[in-house]
C-alpha positions as a printed NumPy array, in Angstrom:
array([[ -60.121, -104.627,  181.303],
       [ -59.348, -104.915,  185.26 ],
       [ -56.409, -106.762,  186.237],
       [ -57.81 , -106.696,  190.13 ],
       [ -59.591, -110.033,  189.923],
       [ -56.729, -112.436,  188.926],
       [ -53.768, -110.186,  190.103],
       [ -55.545, -110.405,  193.502],
       [ -56.923, -114.48 ,  193.77 ],
       [ -53.28 , -115.446,  191.774],
       [ -51.118, -115.669,  195.071],
       [ -53.492, -117.022,  197.653],
       [ -53.877, -120.097,  195.35 ],
       [ -50.468, -120.39 ,  195.374],
       [ -48.558, -123.506,  194.632],
       [ -49.94 , -126.839,  193.619],
       [ -52.894, -126.77 ,  191.203],
       [ -51.653, -123.669,  189.398],
       [ -48.652, -125.472,  188.5  ],
       [ -49.99 , -128.557,  187.043],
       [ -51.984, -129.906,  190.3  ],
       [ -48.581, -131.134,  192.504],
       [ -49.722, -130.937,  195.854],
       [ -48.563, -128.784,  198.775],
       [ -46.933, -130.965,  200.93 ],
       [ -45.093, -132.507,  197.853],
       [ -44.081, -128.781,  197.11 ],
       [ -42.681, -128.448,  200.917],
       [ -41.396, -131.547,  201.457],
       [ -39.111, -131.069,  197.985],
       [ -37.777, -127.878,  199.117],
       [ -38.495, -125.44 ,  196.561],
       [ -41.295, -123.813,  198.45 ],
       [ -40.289, -120.169,  197.2  ],
       [ -39.501, -121.183,  193.972],
       [ -43.373, -122.287,  193.131],
       [ -44.768, -119.497,  195.038],
       [ -42.645, -117.393,  193.079],
       [ -43.867, -118.812,  189.663],
       [ -47.498, -118.322,  190.773],
       [ -47.022, -114.475,  191.798],
       [ -45.949, -114.31 ,  188.338],
       [ -48.228, -115.93 ,  186.784],
       [ -51.151, -114.068,  188.538],
       [ -49.386, -110.54 ,  187.565],
       [ -49.55 , -112.144,  184.001],
       [ -52.76 , -112.961,  183.95 ],
       [ -53.366, -109.668,  184.856],
       [ -51.787, -108.2  ,  182.155],
       [ -53.574, -110.8  ,  179.613],
       [ -56.973, -108.755,  180.931],
       [ -55.529, -105.79 ,  179.665],
       [ -54.709, -107.602,  176.499],
       [ -51.356, -107.828,  176.437],
       [ -48.689, -110.826,  176.782],
       [ -45.74 , -110.885,  179.06 ],
       [ -42.601, -110.207,  177.313],
       [ -40.528, -107.985,  179.776],
       [ -38.613, -110.077,  182.219],
       [ -39.851, -109.846,  186.205],
       [ -36.399, -109.67 ,  188.037],
       [ -37.157, -106.194,  190.152],
       [ -37.955, -106.594,  193.854],
       [ -39.015, -104.455,  196.34 ],
       [ -35.851, -101.916,  196.738],
       [ -35.619, -101.855,  192.381],
       [ -38.976, -100.499,  192.133],
       [ -38.52 ,  -97.81 ,  195.129],
       [ -35.377,  -96.848,  193.649],
       [ -36.618,  -96.164,  190.333],
       [ -39.09 ,  -93.79 ,  191.771],
       [ -36.63 ,  -92.052,  194.532],
       [ -34.134,  -91.782,  191.682],
       [ -36.645,  -90.032,  189.025],
       [ -37.659,  -87.285,  192.118],
       [ -33.537,  -87.162,  192.896],
       [ -33.305,  -85.471,  195.872],
       [ -29.72 ,  -83.785,  195.745],
       [ -30.365,  -83.502,  191.544],
       [ -33.497,  -81.288,  192.248],
       [ -32.379,  -79.819,  195.87 ],
       [ -28.709,  -78.664,  194.592],
       [ -29.988,  -77.402,  191.259],
       [ -33.197,  -75.263,  192.279],
       [ -32.3  ,  -73.971,  196.088],
       [ -30.885,  -70.93 ,  194.415],
       [ -34.16 ,  -70.024,  192.574],
       [ -36.203,  -70.495,  195.196],
       [ -33.714,  -68.26 ,  197.974],
       [ -33.582,  -65.942,  195.23 ],
       [ -37.068,  -65.202,  194.476],
       [ -38.832,  -66.191,  197.845],
       [ -35.973,  -65.648,  200.214],
       [ -35.334,  -68.08 ,  203.176],
       [ -39.225,  -68.536,  204.107],
       [ -39.636,  -70.269,  200.694],
       [ -38.648,  -73.335,  202.321],
       [ -42.38 ,  -73.802,  203.485],
       [ -43.253,  -74.411,  199.701],
       [ -41.531,  -77.551,  200.383],
       [ -44.388,  -79.352,  202.641],
       [ -47.136,  -77.553,  200.705],
       [ -45.845,  -79.249,  197.601],
       [ -45.585,  -82.694,  199.129],
       [ -49.123,  -82.571,  200.521],
       [ -50.406,  -81.791,  197.282],
       [ -48.305,  -84.317,  195.431],
       [ -49.316,  -86.902,  197.765],
       [ -53.425,  -86.565,  196.508],
       [ -51.931,  -87.416,  193.361],
       [ -50.082,  -90.005,  194.453],
       [ -52.331,  -91.787,  196.377],
       [ -54.806,  -91.978,  193.34 ],
       [ -51.662,  -93.21 ,  191.52 ],
       [ -51.486,  -96.252,  194.336],
       [ -54.974,  -97.083,  193.788],
       [ -54.357,  -97.09 ,  189.776],
       [ -50.581,  -99.219,  190.069],
       [ -52.713, -102.072,  192.406],
       [ -55.078, -102.732,  189.752],
       [ -53.069, -102.033,  186.611],
       [ -49.764, -102.977,  186.854],
       [ -48.545, -101.946,  183.573],
       [ -45.474, -100.57 ,  181.964],
       [ -46.035,  -96.783,  180.334],
       [ -48.073,  -96.017,  183.56 ],
       [ -49.373,  -92.643,  182.825],
       [ -50.474,  -93.615,  179.409],
       [ -52.193,  -96.793,  180.14 ],
       [ -53.877,  -95.493,  182.86 ],
       [ -55.53 ,  -91.977,  181.323],
       [ -56.471,  -94.841,  178.592],
       [ -58.471,  -96.995,  180.504],
       [ -59.686,  -94.182,  182.536],
       [ -60.568,  -91.814,  179.665],
       [ -60.657,  -93.769,  176.816],
       [ -58.194,  -94.199,  174.019],
       [ -58.071,  -90.484,  172.949],
       [ -57.623,  -89.315,  176.464],
       [ -54.649,  -91.889,  176.726],
       [ -52.935,  -91.288,  173.829],
       [ -52.766,  -87.492,  174.25 ],
       [ -51.865,  -88.108,  178.031],
       [ -49.1  ,  -90.435,  176.817],
       [ -47.891,  -88.182,  174.072],
       [ -47.355,  -85.046,  176.725],
       [ -45.799,  -87.288,  179.401],
       [ -43.328,  -88.633,  176.815],
       [ -42.291,  -85.509,  175.104],
       [ -41.59 ,  -84.194,  178.66 ],
       [ -39.78 ,  -87.014,  179.803],
       [ -37.17 ,  -86.591,  176.401],
       [ -37.218,  -82.581,  177.453],
       [ -36.538,  -83.817,  181.153],
       [ -33.556,  -86.044,  180.528],
       [ -32.028,  -83.084,  178.578],
       [ -32.382,  -80.859,  181.376],
       [ -31.148,  -83.597,  184.212],
       [ -28.441,  -84.051,  181.786],
       [ -27.366,  -80.33 ,  181.943],
       [ -27.058,  -80.598,  185.662],
       [ -23.568,  -81.989,  185.351],
       [ -22.386,  -78.218,  184.014],
       [ -23.383,  -77.279,  187.506],
       [ -21.403,  -79.739,  189.314],
       [ -18.595,  -80.88 ,  187.721],
       [ -16.592,  -77.837,  186.905],
       [ -17.168,  -76.513,  190.833],
       [ -15.654,  -80.083,  192.111],
       [ -12.306,  -79.439,  189.422],
       [ -11.445,  -76.573,  186.367],
       [ -10.524,  -80.247,  184.512],
       [ -14.399,  -80.518,  183.918],
       [ -14.481,  -77.492,  181.855],
       [ -13.446,  -78.713,  178.63 ],
       [ -14.941,  -76.002,  176.483],
       [ -12.88 ,  -73.055,  176.572],
       [ -11.867,  -71.585,  180.82 ],
       [ -15.667,  -70.505,  181.09 ],
       [ -15.077,  -66.928,  180.287],
       [ -16.457,  -67.043,  176.982],
       [ -20.245,  -65.938,  176.536],
       [ -20.998,  -69.434,  175.074],
       [ -18.166,  -71.636,  177.307],
       [ -20.854,  -72.794,  179.823],
       [ -23.174,  -73.586,  177.841],
       [ -21.348,  -75.432,  175.332],
       [ -19.486,  -77.546,  177.899],
       [ -22.825,  -78.368,  179.468],
       [ -24.01 ,  -79.874,  176.186],
       [ -20.841,  -81.913,  176.268],
       [ -21.229,  -83.215,  179.737],
       [ -24.887,  -83.88 ,  179.109],
       [ -24.266,  -85.655,  176.007],
       [ -21.538,  -87.96 ,  177.47 ],
       [ -24.285,  -88.887,  180.23 ],
       [ -26.898,  -89.754,  177.737],
       [ -25.116,  -91.715,  175.961],
       [ -24.071,  -93.513,  179.026],
       [ -27.704,  -94.118,  179.972],
       [ -28.629,  -95.123,  176.652],
       [ -25.845,  -97.97 ,  176.855],
       [ -27.092,  -98.848,  180.003],
       [ -30.812,  -99.17 ,  179.217],
       [ -30.107, -100.871,  176.046],
       [ -28.544, -103.925,  178.077],
       [ -31.741, -104.854,  179.781],
       [ -33.335, -103.935,  183.122],
       [ -31.043, -105.766,  185.468],
       [ -28.147, -103.996,  184.512],
       [ -30.   , -100.924,  185.093],
       [ -31.716, -101.876,  188.03 ],
       [ -28.189, -102.551,  189.711],
       [ -27.11 ,  -99.597,  188.901],
       [ -29.319,  -97.387,  189.753],
       [ -29.916,  -99.026,  192.936],
       [ -26.339,  -98.617,  194.106],
       [ -26.795,  -94.934,  193.068],
       [ -29.832,  -94.435,  194.919],
       [ -28.001,  -96.458,  198.12 ],
       [ -25.155,  -94.097,  197.959],
       [ -27.091,  -90.655,  197.322],
       [ -29.505,  -91.69 ,  200.593],
       [ -26.443,  -92.298,  202.576],
       [ -24.836,  -89.005,  201.058],
       [ -27.686,  -87.353,  202.04 ],
       [ -28.547,  -88.072,  205.639],
       [ -24.579,  -87.69 ,  205.982],
       [ -25.29 ,  -84.028,  204.627],
       [ -28.01 ,  -83.435,  206.959],
       [ -25.899,  -84.608,  209.975],
       [ -23.379,  -82.457,  209.169],
       [ -25.442,  -79.319,  208.285],
       [ -27.238,  -79.988,  211.465],
       [ -24.056,  -79.556,  213.549],
       [ -23.333,  -76.315,  211.864],
       [ -26.58 ,  -74.353,  212.489],
       [ -25.767,  -70.967,  213.455],
       [ -28.939,  -69.491,  213.848],
       [ -32.63 ,  -70.492,  214.954],
       [ -35.58 ,  -71.687,  213.041],
       [ -37.313,  -67.886,  212.924],
       [ -34.777,  -67.736,  209.972],
       [ -37.605,  -69.682,  207.736],
       [ -39.556,  -66.449,  207.926],
       [ -36.873,  -64.182,  206.428],
       [ -38.21 ,  -62.914,  203.034],
       [ -35.865,  -60.424,  201.758],
       [ -38.353,  -57.7  ,  201.553],
       [ -39.665,  -59.525,  198.289],
       [ -43.309,  -58.55 ,  198.86 ],
       [ -42.405,  -55.09 ,  197.585],
       [ -43.315,  -54.59 ,  194.188],
       [ -45.57 ,  -57.833,  193.927],
       [ -49.256,  -57.275,  193.486],
       [ -50.194,  -59.954,  195.472],
       [ -47.533,  -59.155,  198.557],
       [ -45.371,  -61.474,  199.572],
       [ -47.663,  -64.698,  198.081],
       [ -46.6  ,  -63.749,  194.659],
       [ -43.398,  -63.885,  195.331],
       [ -43.75 ,  -67.174,  197.484],
       [ -45.744,  -68.538,  194.49 ],
       [ -43.273,  -67.974,  192.27 ],
       [ -40.465,  -69.752,  194.593],
       [ -42.441,  -72.504,  195.124],
       [ -41.478,  -73.885,  191.855],
       [ -38.273,  -74.962,  193.167],
       [ -40.202,  -77.415,  195.01 ],
       [ -42.494,  -78.213,  192.402],
       [ -39.697,  -78.71 ,  189.795],
       [ -38.341,  -82.04 ,  192.266],
       [ -41.068,  -83.797,  193.516],
       [ -42.713,  -85.283,  190.486],
       [ -41.776,  -88.414,  188.753],
       [ -43.12 ,  -91.081,  191.494],
       [ -45.367,  -92.4  ,  189.224],
       [ -41.875,  -94.535,  187.555],
       [ -42.048,  -97.247,  190.421],
       [ -45.304,  -98.318,  188.824],
       [ -43.895,  -98.118,  185.049],
       [ -41.501, -100.394,  185.451],
       [ -44.977, -103.246,  186.447],
       [ -44.062, -105.663,  183.942],
       [ -40.559, -106.007,  185.054],
       [ -41.652, -106.087,  188.506],
       [ -42.427, -108.897,  191.05 ],
       [ -46.033, -108.994,  192.931],
       [ -46.444, -105.283,  191.396],
       [ -49.819, -104.471,  192.172],
       [ -48.518, -104.891,  195.781],
       [ -45.267, -103.413,  195.644],
       [ -45.953, -100.672,  193.255],
       [ -47.719,  -98.644,  195.548],
       [ -45.685,  -99.24 ,  198.17 ],
       [ -42.714,  -98.226,  195.983],
       [ -44.471,  -94.685,  195.227],
       [ -45.684,  -93.857,  198.857],
       [ -41.63 ,  -94.562,  199.946],
       [ -40.103,  -92.76 ,  197.753],
       [ -42.428,  -89.866,  197.92 ],
       [ -41.876,  -89.593,  202.023],
       [ -38.136,  -90.355,  201.271],
       [ -37.973,  -87.499,  199.248],
       [ -40.2  ,  -84.784,  201.529],
       [ -38.27 ,  -86.042,  204.417],
       [ -34.897,  -85.734,  203.435],
       [ -35.217,  -83.438,  201.038],
       [ -36.927,  -81.227,  203.435],
       [ -34.083,  -81.196,  206.206],
       [ -31.734,  -80.82 ,  203.708],
       [ -33.127,  -77.342,  202.905],
       [ -33.951,  -76.89 ,  206.428],
       [ -30.593,  -76.912,  207.722],
       [ -28.841,  -75.615,  205.077],
       [ -30.756,  -72.153,  205.694],
       [ -29.783,  -71.996,  209.159],
       [ -26.165,  -73.484,  208.695],
       [ -25.141,  -71.132,  205.712],
       [ -22.383,  -68.623,  207.098],
       [ -24.516,  -65.349,  205.972],
       [ -28.292,  -65.405,  205.009],
       [ -27.567,  -62.625,  202.908],
       [ -25.001,  -63.507,  200.989],
       [ -25.142,  -63.11 ,  197.198],
       [ -23.615,  -66.073,  196.35 ],
       [ -26.717,  -67.843,  198.399],
       [ -28.697,  -66.695,  195.476],
       [ -26.215,  -67.453,  192.611],
       [ -24.582,  -70.813,  193.484],
       [ -27.23 ,  -71.947,  195.905],
       [ -26.641,  -75.089,  198.076],
       [ -23.036,  -75.985,  196.524],
       [ -21.817,  -72.238,  198.02 ],
       [ -22.936,  -73.747,  201.229],
       [ -21.804,  -77.006,  201.102],
       [ -18.622,  -75.785,  200.352],
       [ -18.235,  -72.659,  203.052],
       [ -19.568,  -74.51 ,  205.938],
       [ -18.43 ,  -78.275,  205.758],
       [ -15.03 ,  -76.902,  203.889],
       [ -13.138,  -77.949,  200.369],
       [ -12.547,  -81.765,  201.249],
       [ -16.196,  -82.809,  202.63 ],
       [ -17.625,  -80.38 ,  200.429],
       [ -16.416,  -81.63 ,  197.199],
       [ -17.092,  -85.395,  198.284],
       [ -20.531,  -84.293,  199.221],
       [ -20.626,  -83.075,  195.358],
       [ -19.325,  -85.95 ,  193.959],
       [ -22.273,  -87.898,  195.374],
       [ -24.246,  -85.198,  193.69 ],
       [ -22.899,  -86.048,  190.4  ],
       [ -23.786,  -90.228,  191.106],
       [ -27.111,  -88.671,  191.812],
       [ -27.658,  -86.458,  188.521],
       [ -26.533,  -90.384,  186.66 ],
       [ -28.972,  -92.59 ,  188.408],
       [ -31.543,  -89.415,  187.657],
       [ -30.946,  -89.052,  184.334],
       [ -30.937,  -92.965,  184.247],
       [ -34.642,  -92.955,  185.679],
       [ -35.588,  -90.705,  183.68 ],
       [ -34.389,  -92.304,  180.416],
       [ -35.974,  -95.756,  181.634],
       [ -39.317,  -94.361,  182.01 ],
       [ -39.436,  -92.913,  178.865],
       [ -38.541,  -96.342,  177.044],
       [ -41.138,  -98.123,  178.932],
       [ -43.4  ,  -95.413,  177.831],
       [ -42.75 ,  -95.364,  174.318],
       [ -42.582,  -99.531,  174.612],
       [ -46.372,  -99.054,  175.788],
       [ -47.516,  -96.639,  173.066],
       [ -45.882,  -98.299,  169.956],
       [ -47.522, -101.876,  171.77 ],
       [ -50.837, -100.412,  170.923],
       [ -49.999,  -98.852,  167.558],
       [ -49.752,  -95.37 ,  168.65 ],
       [ -46.769,  -93.977,  167.515],
       [ -45.086,  -94.123,  163.97 ],
       [ -42.477,  -97.136,  163.45 ],
       [ -44.57 ,  -99.332,  166.441],
       [ -43.462, -102.446,  165.361],
       [ -39.477, -101.025,  165.712],
       [ -40.339,  -99.204,  168.983],
       [ -42.075, -102.02 ,  170.3  ],
       [ -39.516, -105.048,  169.674],
       [ -38.243, -106.382,  172.497],
       [ -34.536, -107.556,  172.055],
       [ -34.309, -111.553,  172.887],
       [ -31.115, -111.315,  174.122],
       [ -31.265, -108.323,  176.536],
       [ -34.995, -108.515,  177.075],
       [ -35.556, -104.781,  176.725],
       [ -37.173, -102.657,  173.837],
       [ -33.542, -101.381,  172.761],
       [ -34.935,  -98.629,  169.52 ],
       [ -36.692,  -96.671,  172.088],
       [ -33.422,  -96.08 ,  174.304],
       [ -31.353,  -95.049,  171.242],
       [ -33.885,  -93.14 ,  169.625],
       [ -34.594,  -91.017,  173.132],
       [ -30.887,  -90.804,  173.807],
       [ -30.717,  -89.099,  170.139],
       [ -33.542,  -86.675,  170.734],
       [ -32.547,  -85.52 ,  174.375],
       [ -28.68 ,  -85.013,  172.78 ],
       [ -30.854,  -82.661,  170.038],
       [ -32.506,  -80.942,  172.285],
       [ -29.211,  -80.262,  174.558],
       [ -27.972,  -78.635,  171.442],
       [ -30.165,  -75.843,  171.709],
       [ -28.662,  -74.593,  174.6  ],
       [ -25.56 ,  -73.248,  172.886],
       [ -26.942,  -70.392,  171.788],
       [ -30.458,  -70.272,  172.906],
       [ -29.878,  -70.554,  176.802],
       [ -33.386,  -68.759,  177.443],
       [ -35.323,  -70.535,  174.788],
       [ -33.984,  -73.909,  176.75 ],
       [ -34.605,  -72.618,  179.662],
       [ -38.071,  -72.059,  178.789],
       [ -38.527,  -75.551,  176.963],
       [ -37.296,  -77.145,  180.137],
       [ -39.346,  -75.359,  182.72 ],
       [ -42.196,  -76.467,  180.347],
       [ -41.718,  -80.325,  180.235],
       [ -42.672,  -79.779,  184.076],
       [ -46.011,  -78.235,  183.189],
       [ -46.649,  -80.865,  180.556],
       [ -46.263,  -83.809,  183.396],
       [ -48.377,  -81.815,  185.622],
       [ -50.964,  -81.823,  183.08 ],
       [ -50.364,  -85.567,  182.009],
       [ -50.966,  -86.325,  185.499],
       [ -54.306,  -84.054,  185.498],
       [ -55.079,  -86.596,  182.316],
       [ -55.597,  -89.362,  184.826],
       [ -56.702,  -87.633,  188.152],
       [ -59.615,  -86.12 ,  186.031],
       [ -61.042,  -88.941,  184.293],
       [ -60.641,  -90.919,  187.548],
       [ -62.79 ,  -88.456,  189.481],
       [ -65.188,  -88.874,  186.781],
       [ -65.139,  -92.157,  187.181],
       [ -65.53 ,  -92.124,  191.111],
       [ -68.598,  -89.316,  191.001],
       [ -70.217,  -92.275,  188.181],
       [ -70.015,  -94.876,  190.573],
       [ -67.63 ,  -96.718,  187.851],
       [ -64.539,  -97.225,  189.756],
       [ -63.595, -100.107,  191.673],
       [ -59.994, -100.337,  193.455],
       [ -58.404, -104.034,  193.142],
       [ -59.879, -106.273,  195.271],
       [ -57.442, -107.287,  198.625],
       [ -55.081, -104.256,  197.371],
       [ -53.998, -100.836,  198.012],
       [ -57.375,  -98.797,  197.99 ],
       [ -58.321,  -95.493,  199.526],
       [ -61.457,  -96.787,  200.72 ],
       [ -64.361,  -93.862,  201.742],
       [ -61.45 ,  -91.566,  201.58 ],
       [ -61.308,  -91.912,  197.703],
       [ -63.486,  -89.359,  196.132],
       [ -62.098,  -86.069,  198.473],
       [ -58.434,  -87.347,  197.957],
       [ -59.318,  -87.579,  194.145],
       [ -61.113,  -83.833,  194.06 ],
       [ -58.213,  -82.705,  196.219],
       [ -55.331,  -84.017,  193.793],
       [ -57.404,  -82.316,  190.692],
       [ -57.627,  -79.183,  192.559],
       [ -54.044,  -79.147,  193.265],
       [ -52.929,  -80.408,  189.927],
       [ -54.94 ,  -77.688,  187.976],
       [ -53.828,  -74.877,  190.318],
       [ -49.788,  -75.939,  190.352],
       [ -50.268,  -76.351,  186.329],
       [ -51.574,  -73.041,  186.048],
       [ -48.819,  -71.437,  188.604],
       [ -46.187,  -72.838,  186.642],
       [ -47.698,  -71.758,  183.033],
       [ -47.873,  -68.028,  184.316],
       [ -46.001,  -65.865,  182.409],
       [ -43.299,  -64.645,  184.697],
       [ -40.652,  -62.615,  183.397],
       [ -38.443,  -63.917,  185.849],
       [ -39.018,  -67.677,  184.82 ],
       [ -39.636,  -67.177,  181.286],
       [ -37.616,  -64.706,  180.234],
       [ -35.   ,  -64.101,  182.612],
       [ -32.545,  -62.139,  180.653],
       [ -31.527,  -60.634,  177.651],
       [ -34.509,  -58.345,  175.703],
       [ -37.767,  -59.103,  176.523],
       [ -39.752,  -61.162,  173.956],
       [ -43.752,  -61.618,  174.247],
       [ -43.284,  -65.424,  173.017],
       [ -40.959,  -66.438,  175.854],
       [ -43.099,  -64.806,  178.299],
       [ -45.911,  -66.928,  177.045],
       [ -43.542,  -69.77 ,  175.98 ],
       [ -45.505,  -72.358,  178.006],
       [ -49.078,  -71.744,  176.507],
       [ -47.948,  -71.717,  173.291],
       [ -45.481,  -74.857,  173.758],
       [ -47.688,  -76.642,  175.364],
       [ -50.33 ,  -75.69 ,  173.092],
       [ -48.549,  -76.65 ,  169.747],
       [ -47.514,  -80.152,  171.631],
       [ -50.62 ,  -80.744,  172.575],
       [ -52.562,  -79.555,  169.275],
       [ -49.975,  -80.599,  166.598],
       [ -49.843,  -84.088,  168.324],
       [ -53.448,  -84.382,  168.504],
       [ -54.041,  -83.391,  164.911],
       [ -51.312,  -86.268,  163.728],
       [ -52.976,  -88.75 ,  165.8  ],
       [ -56.721,  -88.17 ,  164.892],
       [ -55.93 ,  -88.099,  161.015],
       [ -53.114,  -90.353,  160.497],
       [ -52.587,  -92.679,  163.951],
       [ -55.877,  -93.253,  165.215],
       [ -56.831,  -95.59 ,  162.157],
       [ -53.999,  -97.566,  163.063],
       [ -54.639,  -97.801,  166.477],
       [ -54.634, -101.594,  167.822],
       [ -52.609, -103.836,  169.863],
       [ -49.79 , -105.049,  167.586],
       [ -50.082, -108.999,  166.853],
       [ -46.89 , -110.124,  168.24 ],
       [ -47.686, -108.528,  171.559],
       [ -51.562, -109.376,  172.159],
       [ -52.408, -111.945,  175.361],
       [ -54.012, -115.334,  173.461],
       [ -57.426, -115.143,  174.12 ],
       [ -59.877, -118.678,  174.695],
       [ -60.409, -118.794,  171.215],
       [ -56.444, -118.881,  169.943],
       [ -56.051, -121.157,  172.656],
       [ -58.665, -123.465,  171.319],
       [ -57.829, -123.19 ,  167.756],
       [ -54.142, -124.119,  168.82 ],
       [ -55.032, -127.113,  170.648],
       [ -57.292, -128.362,  167.554],
       [ -54.467, -127.679,  165.098],
       [ -51.984, -129.751,  167.481],
       [ -54.372, -132.706,  168.001],
       [ -55.178, -132.344,  164.375],
       [ -51.133, -132.772,  163.54 ],
       [ -50.561, -135.149,  166.428],
       [ -51.651, -138.378,  164.229],
       [ -50.539, -137.247,  160.822],
       [ -46.877, -137.135,  162.093],
       [ -47.196, -140.289,  164.38 ],
       [ -48.667, -142.143,  161.485],
       [ -46.105, -143.909,  159.139]])
């Protein structure tokens, strides 16, 4: 099933023989050396896909920056830091900053495992297909189901971030009421979010090339804005780095002391640094994904860590008052506006809006590829519809529309039940961490049994594979447990206390996992197979087709 052999050997075989026997020197003399080399690389990638049982249907148009942009826009430095800075400071004080490098180190272990898998299995719906190849069809289905459910909820959660930023730029964007009503903010958030989801649906339906162009442009703006923000905040530093040890006395009343507060605050970092696998989920639309996807995964994670860490660091050192109430309420928006002034602050907030937009676009794109991959294996209802690739736009259109509609429905929960929505969105992140575990755990089992072989000539952890994999599993288990811990400040922050909200993580994840798997086991499992129109042509099929052509030739030519 591995794509390692042809993928590794294909590019090296290069031009002539693979393209019909044209000698390499003739090829070079013709002045078209680059195109045949690209064709040979694409051919090798398609052979890799065929070994997994699929025929190539999606157009390979994405280069290095496009795949990097897909990964980093899902993580979205500006979206995550601006949306969650207040949470980290309010629950851990400025010392919460240390959770950023901690989460990075843990996620790096996961990303390194993913890099090996991206090199060996460069295929759409990465987490689903990886867990299927490593743990079997049942584990694969559950991993894909958890990831897809989480992706749809995450799309709704990202879309809500418009409400955090746009009304601060101008009251014009508060379309529902004046913001003073009980449900004004929630209802307006749904309206703005629905507009954003409509936009991402249309862009994704028009094909990956348009999506990649908009996404890459948005990421470029986000990266430039982030660097400018770092420089401006660094120029306004008012206190020494020792401020990063300030805890606001939050250790009091905690059974674990400050560690308890820190574990809660670190959720602000854990909620941001994930989604780097998106760079590999576009493997069937990328050029040389076996080499480019691992690089894109690591570059996206390292860039997010470095840029996001510096933004948080200098924001804490530059804020006018480290004990200001606004720091724990308005978060990074307060720091930017109060430190840089209204004009520059608003420019930065517009850049945050762009970051939110491309983040939602990337999340939606990842969900579409995942739905397509599962439907192609007849692992979803209406599989033939969801797996159909538009001949005009060369992308699955139905999943784009359906995921967009479901995300808007999830948004509607926020109008009258913001607490429940908050619980659901928090749990979506847990489900992604659980889905990652459904890749790293089977991979570890394969390593321990001596059954894992990385792709030859591509990314490999070598002798570090086993310790890195063990750390990835331990980290994923610990963080999933920490995320799900029944804290009232996370799952029942306001209003009357309800046990079902506090234990919402275990209840919701359990219902989604058990309910979904029950449906799969009794209904979908019996139908699982690669749809005929998506299956790779076997040698027997080619031989049959050739025999048929030979037999038809003389007949057609005969008088």
